[in-house]
Every structure is written in C-alpha cells, then in structure tokens.
Amino acid sequence: MAKKSVASLQTGSKRLTKAIKMVKSPKTGAYTFVETITAPELVNDWLSKQK
C-alpha cells in the first residue's frame, strides 16, 4: 500500500492524493494494482476496503 501526494494534482485550494493498492485476484492468484485520486482524509477508508 502506498500513499503519495503528487504536486501536479494540487490545483488551487484542493489537495488530492493518489493512492495505489495491490489486490490479489481470487481467480488467478495474480496481483493487480488499483489506483484512485482522492482527498487525503478519505485515503485510509479506501485502503481498508476489501475489493
């Protein structure tokens, strides 16, 4: 799990964070990466959700 603030995502008064999560596929067992751009307050909620 990674949490990273990207300078190009900070526009005006909005501060955004790009979060990347590894998810294991139940079908093949391979890992894939799921990305989202969200507010910093919501990152921990998104990372804790099972997908």
XYZ file of C-alpha atoms in Angstrom:
51
model
C 0.000 0.000 0.000
C 1.291 3.405 -0.897
C 0.140 6.911 -0.243
C 1.752 9.655 -2.273
C 0.942 13.324 -2.802
C 1.640 14.356 -6.356
C 2.458 18.024 -6.961
C 0.596 18.146 -10.280
C -2.625 17.015 -8.566
C -2.700 20.011 -6.230
C -4.879 22.534 -8.033
C -5.994 25.736 -6.384
C -7.322 25.140 -2.892
C -7.955 21.409 -3.444
C -5.324 18.958 -2.188
C -5.544 15.500 -3.700
C -3.710 12.263 -3.024
C -3.065 9.379 -5.396
C -3.428 6.039 -3.598
C -2.275 2.725 -5.065
C -3.365 -0.652 -3.672
C -2.331 -4.195 -4.588
C -5.300 -6.556 -4.945
C -4.970 -10.335 -5.310
C -7.254 -11.884 -7.921
C -9.237 -14.804 -6.472
C -9.436 -16.403 -9.918
C -5.767 -16.465 -10.940
C -3.943 -15.549 -7.745
C -2.078 -12.765 -9.553
C -1.765 -9.304 -8.054
C -3.089 -6.209 -9.795
C -2.780 -2.541 -8.894
C -5.828 -0.370 -8.298
C -5.361 3.411 -8.280
C -7.536 6.291 -7.169
C -7.172 10.032 -6.739
C -8.999 11.236 -3.649
C -8.901 13.680 -0.756
C -6.235 12.854 1.872
C -8.885 12.336 4.575
C -10.528 9.514 2.600
C -7.396 7.534 1.687
C -7.338 5.309 4.778
C -11.026 4.406 4.295
C -10.379 3.472 0.664
C -7.303 1.402 1.500
C -9.118 -0.525 4.232
C -11.988 -1.581 1.934
C -11.775 -5.138 0.598
C -12.208 -5.358 -3.153
